[in-house]
Amino acid sequence: MDTILEDLRLGHHKGSGRHLAAALTPIDTPRLPNRLKSFYKRWPAAQVPSNIRQCILQAPARDSPKLPKQELNAWVDVFTAYWRAVGEIVQFEDYSSRASWVKVFDAWKELANILIRGYSNFGFQAWTIPCLYVVGKYLRIFAIKADAEIASQESMAFADRFQDDVTTDFGKNGKLEETARILNRMFTLCLGDRNSIEESRKWGVYYMTNLLFKTYFKINAVGLSKNLLRALNAQSGDIPPLGSFPKSHIVTFKYYVGVIYFLDENYVEAEQHLAYAWDHCHKNAIKNRELILTYLVPCHLVTTHTLPSRKLLTPFPRLEKLFRPLCDCIRKGDLHGFDAAMSAGEEEFVKRRIYLPLERGRDIALRNLYRKVFIAGGFEESKDGQPPIRRTRIPVAEFAAALRIGTHADDRSRVDIDEVECLLSNLIYKGLMKGYIARERGMIVLSKGGIAFPGTGV
Amino acid sequence: MVQNDKTRVLANPEASNWGAPFAAHAPKHETAAEELSRKRKSAEYQTDTNSYPPWRQTNKQNAFEDRISYSPTDKRQRIDFKNSSKSKANLEMRKKRFEDPRSGYASSPSSRGESPTPGPPSGPVVGTCQNLEKNYFRLTSAPKPDTVRPLPVLMKTLDLLKKKWKRDNNYGYICDQFKSLRQDLTVQHIRNEFTVNVYEIHARIALERGDLGEYNQCQTQLRALYAQNLGGHPTEFKAYRILYFIHTRNWTALNDALADLTPADKRNHAVKHALDVRSALALGNYHRFFQLYLDTPNMGAYLMDMFVDRERLSALAAICKAYKPDVKIRFITEELGFESDEQSARFILDHTAEDLLQEKDGIVKLLTGGRAAQLFEQAKSEAHRVVDIKGQI
C-alpha cells in the first residue's frame, strides 16, 4: 500500500491529524518520487470513491465508535477531490500540454471548499485541523503560480460589467484574493468553534491567522490584517493563552503583528511584538531571525535612538551589508555619508518597507554632529576652584559651520541660519538635545551637568 | 498662493493640454476647507442611503477591498442646461434619454424574477448619439447605442466643457458632464490618448475644487491607463499621488508609491518636489517644508493646502518648546509660509489664548514656553488624526 493511502488509514486508525495532513500533502518526496502519480494512476475515476471509503473503513479508530455515516461520506468526498487535484498536478510530470496551474488551483479550491463543509456541516473533529493547515498552505502556493501563469498569458481584458470607469481592478492577484476569502472562512471556522477547549478548533486560530497575514501582505491588503487582529481581540477571552500554543505559531504571529504596527509607524508597539518574536525564535531558524531583525533594527533606531552592535549583525551577512554603512555614518555624525548610504540602499529599503523609519536615523546623525560641536567648544575657565564646566552658550553660527562642512555644501548652496535653528529646534523638541534657542542673540543655551545630549554622557 | 500656482501651471506647456487659461476665482482657504468638509459629509450620507438593487450588490462583490464609488448628489441631477432654447426634436430626444434608464431599471427585476437573463452582450457598444451634453446616470443595464456618444462627438463635448468651465465655473454641472463623458468612453471600450486627457482634466478640476473623492477615482483610473503607455502626464500625477498619501497619512500606500518610481521619475521636477516634501516632513524640517510649499509645481499646492495647517501646528509645537523667551510674529510669518503677519496672528489665536501674543514697542511677539507648547501640542495631535477619504484607492 502506498504512502498516501497508508497515511490516510493510519490517520483514522490513530486519530492522528498529522498523518491525515501528510496524506493531503501534494508533493513527491525524495524517498517516494512517484508518490502522487502512483496514487492517481491506481484506479480509474469511477472506482475512486469506493476504494477510498474502503481504505478508511479498514481502520476503525481503536478506542472510539465507527465514524458517523455523514462524516465518513464527507471524508470520502475530501479525498476524492484530492485525487482529482493530484490528477491536475501530475500533468506537469508528464509534460502534458494540458498542464495548467489554473486548473490545479481550481481543483484545489474545490478540495478546500469540501474540507470546510466537512467541518461546518458534517462534524469533522478538532484533531484533524492539520488538514486545514496543509490545504490552506497549498491553496496559497497554487494561487501564486496560477496568477503568474495568467499574467504571462493575458493582457488587461475589457470587463463587461456595468461600470462607469475604464477599469475596476488591476487583476494581478485574482487567485490570491480568492484564496484570502477561503482562508478567511477557515479562520472563522477556527475562531468561532464553541466546543470545550480540549476539543476545540480554536487551537488552529493562530496558524490560520498567520497564513492570512502572509496572503494579505502579498496582495498589499495589509489593512485587512487589522480586521483580523480586531476579531482576535474581540474573542481574546475565549482563546487559550499564547503560551499554550505551539511556539512556531506564536513567534510567526508576533512577527506579523510587529510588522503591521511597523507599517503604521507605531514603532513602540511594533518593537514589543518584534522583540517577543526575537526572544522566542528558535536559535537555528536563521532565516526567520534575519527577517525579525530586518524590522527590529529600524524600530529600535526610532524608539531608543540606538544602533545595533556589530556582534548582533555578524551572523546575518545580508543585514550587515544592508545596515552597516548607515550605522557607521550615523555614529560618526556624517550627514553626507548618511545621505549617500540611504540613496545606495534605497531600492532594497523601499522593497522591505523600512526606508521611512531608517530615514529618521538622520536625526541621530545630526545630533552626533552637533554633539561634536559641543565637545569641541571645550570648557569655561574655572572659577573659585570649582571644576571646569563645559561651555553651554554656543552661537548658532558654529552649528551652521558644522552643517556646512557635514553636508559638503559648496559656496552656492549656503546653509540657511533659519534652517539650522529649525533643525536645532527639532532636536530639542524630540529630546535629543536639552536647552533652548535665544533667537535674538543668535545663541543656543544647553543644559549643564552632563545632560545637554541625554543618553550620550555629555 | 493658489493664484501664483495657477499662473505657473498655465505657463508650463507640459503640465496641461488646456488651450487657454480659465478664469476661476481662487477660493479662500477657510471657504475651501468648509466646502471640503461639507462635501465629505454629503458623500458619506449619500453612500449610506444609497441602497443598491440585489443584482447591483452582486456586482459589487467583484471589488476586493471596500471600494466606494462617489455617487452624484440629487442637486447635480437637477442642474438645468444653460442654453434653454432647444428644437422640438432635441426635446424629444432628451425626454427619451431620461426615460430609457428608468425603464431599464424597472424591467430588470421582473425579468430576473421570471428567468435568469443572459449576461450583458459581450463587446463594446457602438454609440450613435450626437448630443454634446448629457446628464450622468448610473448604469443598471446595458446601454442603448442611441444614448451613447461616439468618439468624434465626445471630442467636441470635451471642447465644449472646457469652454464652459472657463466661462461659468459651475463645478456641479461640469462634474456631472465629465462623469457622463467617462461613462461613454467606458461602455465603448475606448482607451487612447483622448481617454487619458479626459481623466487628467477631470482630476485637475476636482483637485482645484477640493473634491478629493472624485479626484481619487480619476487618479485610480489614470494609473491603469498610464500602465498601457497611452500618453498623458504620468509624472505630474505621480507627484500628486505622493502628496495625496501625505495628506491621508497612509504610510503603507506611500511606501508602495515610492517603490513604483523609476529613476527617470525621480528626476522629474514635480516628483522630486513631492519626494522632498515627504522627506522634509519625515525629519520635521519645517523650514524646508514651507520653502517647498511656496514653490510647488503644477497643481500640487491644492493638495498641500489640505495639510499645510496641520504642519504649521507641528512646527509651532516644536518652536514653542525650543525657543525662549519669545519669537517675533514676523519670524513665524516668514518661517511658516503665511501671507501676512495678520494671517499668522489669526492662526495662532485660533489655537491658543489671546494673552500669548503681546505687542511691545510696535513689535508683536509670541510668548513661547510651557503653556503655548502644551496648547500647540494638543492642537497638533487633533490635526494629525488619520484622514478618512471616500473614493477608490
mmCIF file of N, CA and C in Angstrom, chain B residues 155-242:
data_model
loop_
_atom_site.group_PDB
_atom_site.id
_atom_site.type_symbol
_atom_site.label_atom_id
_atom_site.label_comp_id
_atom_site.label_asym_id
_atom_site.label_seq_id
_atom_site.Cartn_x
_atom_site.Cartn_y
_atom_site.Cartn_z
ATOM 1 N N MET B 155 -15.257 64.148 -28.500
ATOM 2 C CA MET B 155 -14.180 65.126 -28.634
ATOM 3 C C MET B 155 -14.731 66.538 -28.648
ATOM 4 N N LYS B 156 -15.841 66.713 -29.349
ATOM 5 C CA LYS B 156 -16.484 68.028 -29.347
ATOM 6 C C LYS B 156 -17.021 68.357 -27.957
ATOM 7 N N THR B 157 -17.539 67.331 -27.284
ATOM 8 C CA THR B 157 -18.033 67.542 -25.926
ATOM 9 C C THR B 157 -16.931 68.092 -25.032
ATOM 10 N N LEU B 158 -15.751 67.508 -25.131
ATOM 11 C CA LEU B 158 -14.659 67.960 -24.273
ATOM 12 C C LEU B 158 -14.324 69.419 -24.539
ATOM 13 N N ASP B 159 -14.287 69.784 -25.815
ATOM 14 C CA ASP B 159 -14.019 71.191 -26.139
ATOM 15 C C ASP B 159 -15.065 72.101 -25.510
ATOM 16 N N LEU B 160 -16.324 71.672 -25.618
ATOM 17 C CA LEU B 160 -17.410 72.472 -25.051
ATOM 18 C C LEU B 160 -17.262 72.604 -23.538
ATOM 19 N N LEU B 161 -16.939 71.494 -22.875
ATOM 20 C CA LEU B 161 -16.840 71.514 -21.410
ATOM 21 C C LEU B 161 -15.708 72.429 -20.950
ATOM 22 N N LYS B 162 -14.616 72.411 -21.689
ATOM 23 C CA LYS B 162 -13.501 73.284 -21.310
ATOM 24 C C LYS B 162 -13.918 74.746 -21.388
ATOM 25 N N LYS B 163 -14.656 75.093 -22.442
ATOM 26 C CA LYS B 163 -15.126 76.472 -22.574
ATOM 27 C C LYS B 163 -16.082 76.828 -21.446
ATOM 28 N N LYS B 164 -16.988 75.913 -21.145
ATOM 29 C CA LYS B 164 -17.986 76.191 -20.107
ATOM 30 C C LYS B 164 -17.338 76.334 -18.737
ATOM 31 N N TRP B 165 -16.326 75.506 -18.483
ATOM 32 C CA TRP B 165 -15.658 75.600 -17.183
ATOM 33 C C TRP B 165 -14.970 76.952 -17.053
ATOM 34 N N LYS B 166 -14.341 77.363 -18.139
ATOM 35 C CA LYS B 166 -13.655 78.654 -18.114
ATOM 36 C C LYS B 166 -14.655 79.782 -17.913
ATOM 37 N N ARG B 167 -15.811 79.675 -18.564
ATOM 38 C CA ARG B 167 -16.772 80.774 -18.549
ATOM 39 C C ARG B 167 -17.635 80.753 -17.293
ATOM 40 N N ASP B 168 -18.160 79.586 -16.930
ATOM 41 C CA ASP B 168 -19.171 79.529 -15.870
ATOM 42 C C ASP B 168 -18.637 79.047 -14.530
ATOM 43 N N ASN B 169 -17.609 78.229 -14.558
ATOM 44 C CA ASN B 169 -17.021 77.718 -13.322
ATOM 45 C C ASN B 169 -18.044 77.002 -12.450
ATOM 46 N N ASN B 170 -18.984 76.323 -13.082
ATOM 47 C CA ASN B 170 -20.035 75.613 -12.349
ATOM 48 C C ASN B 170 -19.594 74.166 -12.127
ATOM 49 N N TYR B 171 -19.058 73.886 -10.924
ATOM 50 C CA TYR B 171 -18.454 72.573 -10.700
ATOM 51 C C TYR B 171 -19.472 71.444 -10.745
ATOM 52 N N GLY B 172 -20.643 71.654 -10.159
ATOM 53 C CA GLY B 172 -21.642 70.593 -10.143
ATOM 54 C C GLY B 172 -21.996 70.144 -11.541
ATOM 55 N N TYR B 173 -22.207 71.133 -12.410
ATOM 56 C CA TYR B 173 -22.540 70.812 -13.796
ATOM 57 C C TYR B 173 -21.374 70.105 -14.485
ATOM 58 N N ILE B 174 -20.173 70.643 -14.306
ATOM 59 C CA ILE B 174 -19.024 70.115 -15.056
ATOM 60 C C ILE B 174 -18.692 68.698 -14.609
ATOM 61 N N CYS B 175 -18.877 68.431 -13.316
ATOM 62 C CA CYS B 175 -18.578 67.094 -12.811
ATOM 63 C C CYS B 175 -19.564 66.081 -13.374
ATOM 64 N N ASP B 176 -20.830 66.476 -13.392
ATOM 65 C CA ASP B 176 -21.871 65.617 -13.964
ATOM 66 C C ASP B 176 -21.559 65.281 -15.421
ATOM 67 N N GLN B 177 -21.170 66.302 -16.175
ATOM 68 C CA GLN B 177 -20.895 66.092 -17.599
ATOM 69 C C GLN B 177 -19.656 65.229 -17.820
ATOM 70 N N PHE B 178 -18.634 65.438 -16.997
ATOM 71 C CA PHE B 178 -17.418 64.637 -17.156
ATOM 72 C C PHE B 178 -17.678 63.173 -16.817
ATOM 73 N N LYS B 179 -18.497 62.930 -15.802
ATOM 74 C CA LYS B 179 -18.794 61.540 -15.458
ATOM 75 C C LYS B 179 -19.535 60.854 -16.591
ATOM 76 N N SER B 180 -20.411 61.625 -17.233
ATOM 77 C CA SER B 180 -21.145 61.071 -18.359
ATOM 78 C C SER B 180 -20.193 60.772 -19.522
ATOM 79 N N LEU B 181 -19.274 61.697 -19.733
ATOM 80 C CA LEU B 181 -18.274 61.542 -20.793
ATOM 81 C C LEU B 181 -17.422 60.299 -20.549
ATOM 82 N N ARG B 182 -16.978 60.134 -19.302
ATOM 83 C CA ARG B 182 -16.162 58.966 -18.953
ATOM 84 C C ARG B 182 -16.939 57.678 -19.165
ATOM 85 N N GLN B 183 -18.226 57.730 -18.809
ATOM 86 C CA GLN B 183 -19.051 56.530 -18.943
ATOM 87 C C GLN B 183 -19.176 56.114 -20.401
ATOM 88 N N ASP B 184 -19.373 57.111 -21.276
ATOM 89 C CA ASP B 184 -19.492 56.789 -22.702
ATOM 90 C C ASP B 184 -18.193 56.187 -23.244
ATOM 91 N N LEU B 185 -17.075 56.656 -22.746
ATOM 92 C CA LEU B 185 -15.802 56.057 -23.159
ATOM 93 C C LEU B 185 -15.715 54.608 -22.689
ATOM 94 N N THR B 186 -16.178 54.382 -21.457
ATOM 95 C CA THR B 186 -16.058 53.047 -20.875
ATOM 96 C C THR B 186 -16.892 52.019 -21.630
ATOM 97 N N VAL B 187 -18.155 52.365 -21.888
ATOM 98 C CA VAL B 187 -19.026 51.348 -22.488
ATOM 99 C C VAL B 187 -18.638 51.071 -23.933
ATOM 100 N N GLN B 188 -17.893 52.004 -24.539
ATOM 101 C CA GLN B 188 -17.416 51.763 -25.897
ATOM 102 C C GLN B 188 -16.005 51.184 -25.918
ATOM 103 N N HIS B 189 -15.471 50.911 -24.722
ATOM 104 C CA HIS B 189 -14.129 50.338 -24.575
ATOM 105 C C HIS B 189 -13.072 51.201 -25.263
ATOM 106 N N ILE B 190 -13.252 52.514 -25.170
ATOM 107 C CA ILE B 190 -12.280 53.416 -25.783
ATOM 108 C C ILE B 190 -11.174 53.712 -24.784
ATOM 109 N N ARG B 191 -9.969 53.296 -25.117
ATOM 110 C CA ARG B 191 -8.807 53.624 -24.288
ATOM 111 C C ARG B 191 -7.730 54.146 -25.216
ATOM 112 N N ASN B 192 -7.532 55.443 -25.184
ATOM 113 C CA ASN B 192 -6.494 56.031 -26.017
ATOM 114 C C ASN B 192 -6.033 57.323 -25.370
ATOM 115 N N GLU B 193 -5.272 58.101 -26.114
ATOM 116 C CA GLU B 193 -4.748 59.325 -25.523
ATOM 117 C C GLU B 193 -5.868 60.281 -25.124
ATOM 118 N N PHE B 194 -6.948 60.280 -25.904
ATOM 119 C CA PHE B 194 -8.085 61.130 -25.561
ATOM 120 C C PHE B 194 -8.660 60.745 -24.198
ATOM 121 N N THR B 195 -8.773 59.441 -23.960
ATOM 122 C CA THR B 195 -9.277 58.965 -22.667
ATOM 123 C C THR B 195 -8.422 59.486 -21.521
ATOM 124 N N VAL B 196 -7.101 59.360 -21.695
ATOM 125 C CA VAL B 196 -6.186 59.845 -20.660
ATOM 126 C C VAL B 196 -6.406 61.335 -20.427
ATOM 127 N N ASN B 197 -6.542 62.067 -21.514
ATOM 128 C CA ASN B 197 -6.725 63.507 -21.419
ATOM 129 C C ASN B 197 -7.983 63.858 -20.623
ATOM 130 N N VAL B 198 -9.069 63.131 -20.900
ATOM 131 C CA VAL B 198 -10.328 63.381 -20.191
ATOM 132 C C VAL B 198 -10.156 63.196 -18.689
ATOM 133 N N TYR B 199 -9.551 62.060 -18.310
ATOM 134 C CA TYR B 199 -9.382 61.783 -16.877
ATOM 135 C C TYR B 199 -8.451 62.801 -16.221
ATOM 136 N N GLU B 200 -7.412 63.218 -16.948
ATOM 137 C CA GLU B 200 -6.485 64.187 -16.367
ATOM 138 C C GLU B 200 -7.179 65.520 -16.113
ATOM 139 N N ILE B 201 -7.971 65.951 -17.083
ATOM 140 C CA ILE B 201 -8.640 67.246 -16.926
ATOM 141 C C ILE B 201 -9.650 67.182 -15.789
ATOM 142 N N HIS B 202 -10.412 66.086 -15.732
ATOM 143 C CA HIS B 202 -11.385 65.969 -14.649
ATOM 144 C C HIS B 202 -10.678 65.937 -13.292
ATOM 145 N N ALA B 203 -9.560 65.220 -13.234
ATOM 146 C CA ALA B 203 -8.823 65.131 -11.973
ATOM 147 C C ALA B 203 -8.340 66.511 -11.540
ATOM 148 N N ARG B 204 -7.824 67.286 -12.485
ATOM 149 C CA ARG B 204 -7.310 68.614 -12.136
ATOM 150 C C ARG B 204 -8.422 69.535 -11.662
ATOM 151 N N ILE B 205 -9.572 69.474 -12.337
ATOM 152 C CA ILE B 205 -10.695 70.319 -11.917
ATOM 153 C C ILE B 205 -11.161 69.913 -10.519
ATOM 154 N N ALA B 206 -11.243 68.602 -10.282
ATOM 155 C CA ALA B 206 -11.668 68.119 -8.960
ATOM 156 C C ALA B 206 -10.688 68.570 -7.884
ATOM 157 N N LEU B 207 -9.394 68.522 -8.208
ATOM 158 C CA LEU B 207 -8.378 68.970 -7.253
ATOM 159 C C LEU B 207 -8.582 70.429 -6.900
ATOM 160 N N GLU B 208 -8.823 71.219 -7.932
ATOM 161 C CA GLU B 208 -8.971 72.646 -7.720
ATOM 162 C C GLU B 208 -10.154 72.938 -6.804
ATOM 163 N N ARG B 209 -11.194 72.107 -6.913
ATOM 164 C CA ARG B 209 -12.369 72.324 -6.081
ATOM 165 C C ARG B 209 -12.328 71.529 -4.778
ATOM 166 N N GLY B 210 -11.229 70.872 -4.510
ATOM 167 C CA GLY B 210 -11.124 70.126 -3.258
ATOM 168 C C GLY B 210 -12.026 68.910 -3.187
ATOM 169 N N ASP B 211 -12.456 68.401 -4.336
ATOM 170 C CA ASP B 211 -13.312 67.209 -4.352
ATOM 171 C C ASP B 211 -12.410 65.978 -4.424
ATOM 172 N N LEU B 212 -11.913 65.566 -3.279
ATOM 173 C CA LEU B 212 -10.910 64.505 -3.278
ATOM 174 C C LEU B 212 -11.493 63.151 -3.656
ATOM 175 N N GLY B 213 -12.770 62.928 -3.353
ATOM 176 C CA GLY B 213 -13.374 61.661 -3.743
ATOM 177 C C GLY B 213 -13.344 61.481 -5.252
ATOM 178 N N GLU B 214 -13.765 62.534 -5.959
ATOM 179 C CA GLU B 214 -13.787 62.469 -7.417
ATOM 180 C C GLU B 214 -12.363 62.411 -7.965
ATOM 181 N N TYR B 215 -11.490 63.247 -7.387
ATOM 182 C CA TYR B 215 -10.092 63.229 -7.813
ATOM 183 C C TYR B 215 -9.527 61.824 -7.673
ATOM 184 N N ASN B 216 -9.827 61.183 -6.565
ATOM 185 C CA ASN B 216 -9.260 59.870 -6.286
ATOM 186 C C ASN B 216 -9.723 58.828 -7.297
ATOM 187 N N GLN B 217 -10.995 58.925 -7.685
ATOM 188 C CA GLN B 217 -11.484 57.997 -8.709
ATOM 189 C C GLN B 217 -10.717 58.173 -10.011
ATOM 190 N N CYS B 218 -10.552 59.432 -10.429
ATOM 191 C CA CYS B 218 -9.852 59.691 -11.690
ATOM 192 C C CYS B 218 -8.408 59.218 -11.604
ATOM 193 N N GLN B 219 -7.796 59.471 -10.478
ATOM 194 C CA GLN B 219 -6.392 59.141 -10.308
ATOM 195 C C GLN B 219 -6.186 57.633 -10.361
ATOM 196 N N THR B 220 -7.124 56.871 -9.792
ATOM 197 C CA THR B 220 -7.035 55.410 -9.845
ATOM 198 C C THR B 220 -7.079 54.922 -11.282
ATOM 199 N N GLN B 221 -7.987 55.504 -12.058
ATOM 200 C CA GLN B 221 -8.103 55.113 -13.461
ATOM 201 C C GLN B 221 -6.854 55.498 -14.248
ATOM 202 N N LEU B 222 -6.312 56.663 -13.924
ATOM 203 C CA LEU B 222 -5.131 57.120 -14.646
ATOM 204 C C LEU B 222 -3.958 56.173 -14.451
ATOM 205 N N ARG B 223 -3.837 55.617 -13.258
ATOM 206 C CA ARG B 223 -2.741 54.679 -13.026
ATOM 207 C C ARG B 223 -2.818 53.508 -13.985
ATOM 208 N N ALA B 224 -4.027 52.982 -14.159
ATOM 209 C CA ALA B 224 -4.194 51.842 -15.059
ATOM 210 C C ALA B 224 -3.937 52.258 -16.505
ATOM 211 N N LEU B 225 -4.393 53.454 -16.856
ATOM 212 C CA LEU B 225 -4.202 53.916 -18.235
ATOM 213 C C LEU B 225 -2.728 54.174 -18.533
ATOM 214 N N TYR B 226 -2.015 54.789 -17.578
ATOM 215 C CA TYR B 226 -0.593 55.053 -17.798
ATOM 216 C C TYR B 226 0.174 53.754 -18.011
ATOM 217 N N ALA B 227 -0.275 52.700 -17.322
ATOM 218 C CA ALA B 227 0.420 51.417 -17.442
ATOM 219 C C ALA B 227 0.358 50.894 -18.870
ATOM 220 N N GLN B 228 -0.579 51.422 -19.664
ATOM 221 C CA GLN B 228 -0.700 50.976 -21.052
ATOM 222 C C GLN B 228 0.000 51.920 -22.026
ATOM 223 N N ASN B 229 0.751 52.883 -21.487
ATOM 224 C CA ASN B 229 1.548 53.788 -22.317
ATOM 225 C C ASN B 229 0.730 54.479 -23.399
ATOM 226 N N LEU B 230 -0.357 55.115 -22.975
ATOM 227 C CA LEU B 230 -1.227 55.791 -23.933
ATOM 228 C C LEU B 230 -0.934 57.282 -24.033
ATOM 229 N N GLY B 231 0.091 57.750 -23.319
ATOM 230 C CA GLY B 231 0.393 59.173 -23.334
ATOM 231 C C GLY B 231 -0.043 59.842 -22.049
ATOM 232 N N GLY B 232 -0.221 61.153 -22.124
ATOM 233 C CA GLY B 232 -0.626 61.898 -20.937
ATOM 234 C C GLY B 232 0.575 62.356 -20.125
ATOM 235 N N HIS B 233 0.328 62.626 -18.836
ATOM 236 C CA HIS B 233 1.348 63.213 -17.969
ATOM 237 C C HIS B 233 1.528 62.375 -16.708
ATOM 238 N N PRO B 234 2.098 61.180 -16.843
ATOM 239 C CA PRO B 234 2.189 60.301 -15.670
ATOM 240 C C PRO B 234 2.993 60.872 -14.515
ATOM 241 N N THR B 235 4.079 61.607 -14.794
ATOM 242 C CA THR B 235 4.882 62.072 -13.655
ATOM 243 C C THR B 235 4.151 63.162 -12.880
ATOM 244 N N GLU B 236 3.376 63.994 -13.590
ATOM 245 C CA GLU B 236 2.587 65.006 -12.876
ATOM 246 C C GLU B 236 1.700 64.331 -11.834
ATOM 247 N N PHE B 237 1.056 63.239 -12.255
ATOM 248 C CA PHE B 237 0.111 62.595 -11.350
ATOM 249 C C PHE B 237 0.792 61.701 -10.327
ATOM 250 N N LYS B 238 2.001 61.234 -10.624
ATOM 251 C CA LYS B 238 2.736 60.507 -9.584
ATOM 252 C C LYS B 238 3.094 61.448 -8.438
ATOM 253 N N ALA B 239 3.421 62.690 -8.793
ATOM 254 C CA ALA B 239 3.714 63.676 -7.753
ATOM 255 C C ALA B 239 2.469 63.925 -6.900
ATOM 256 N N TYR B 240 1.305 64.081 -7.567
ATOM 257 C CA TYR B 240 0.071 64.290 -6.799
ATOM 258 C C TYR B 240 -0.193 63.105 -5.881
ATOM 259 N N ARG B 241 0.101 61.928 -6.378
ATOM 260 C CA ARG B 241 -0.172 60.706 -5.618
ATOM 261 C C ARG B 241 0.606 60.701 -4.306
ATOM 262 N N ILE B 242 1.872 61.112 -4.395
ATOM 263 C CA ILE B 242 2.694 61.165 -3.186
ATOM 264 C C ILE B 242 2.119 62.192 -2.210
#
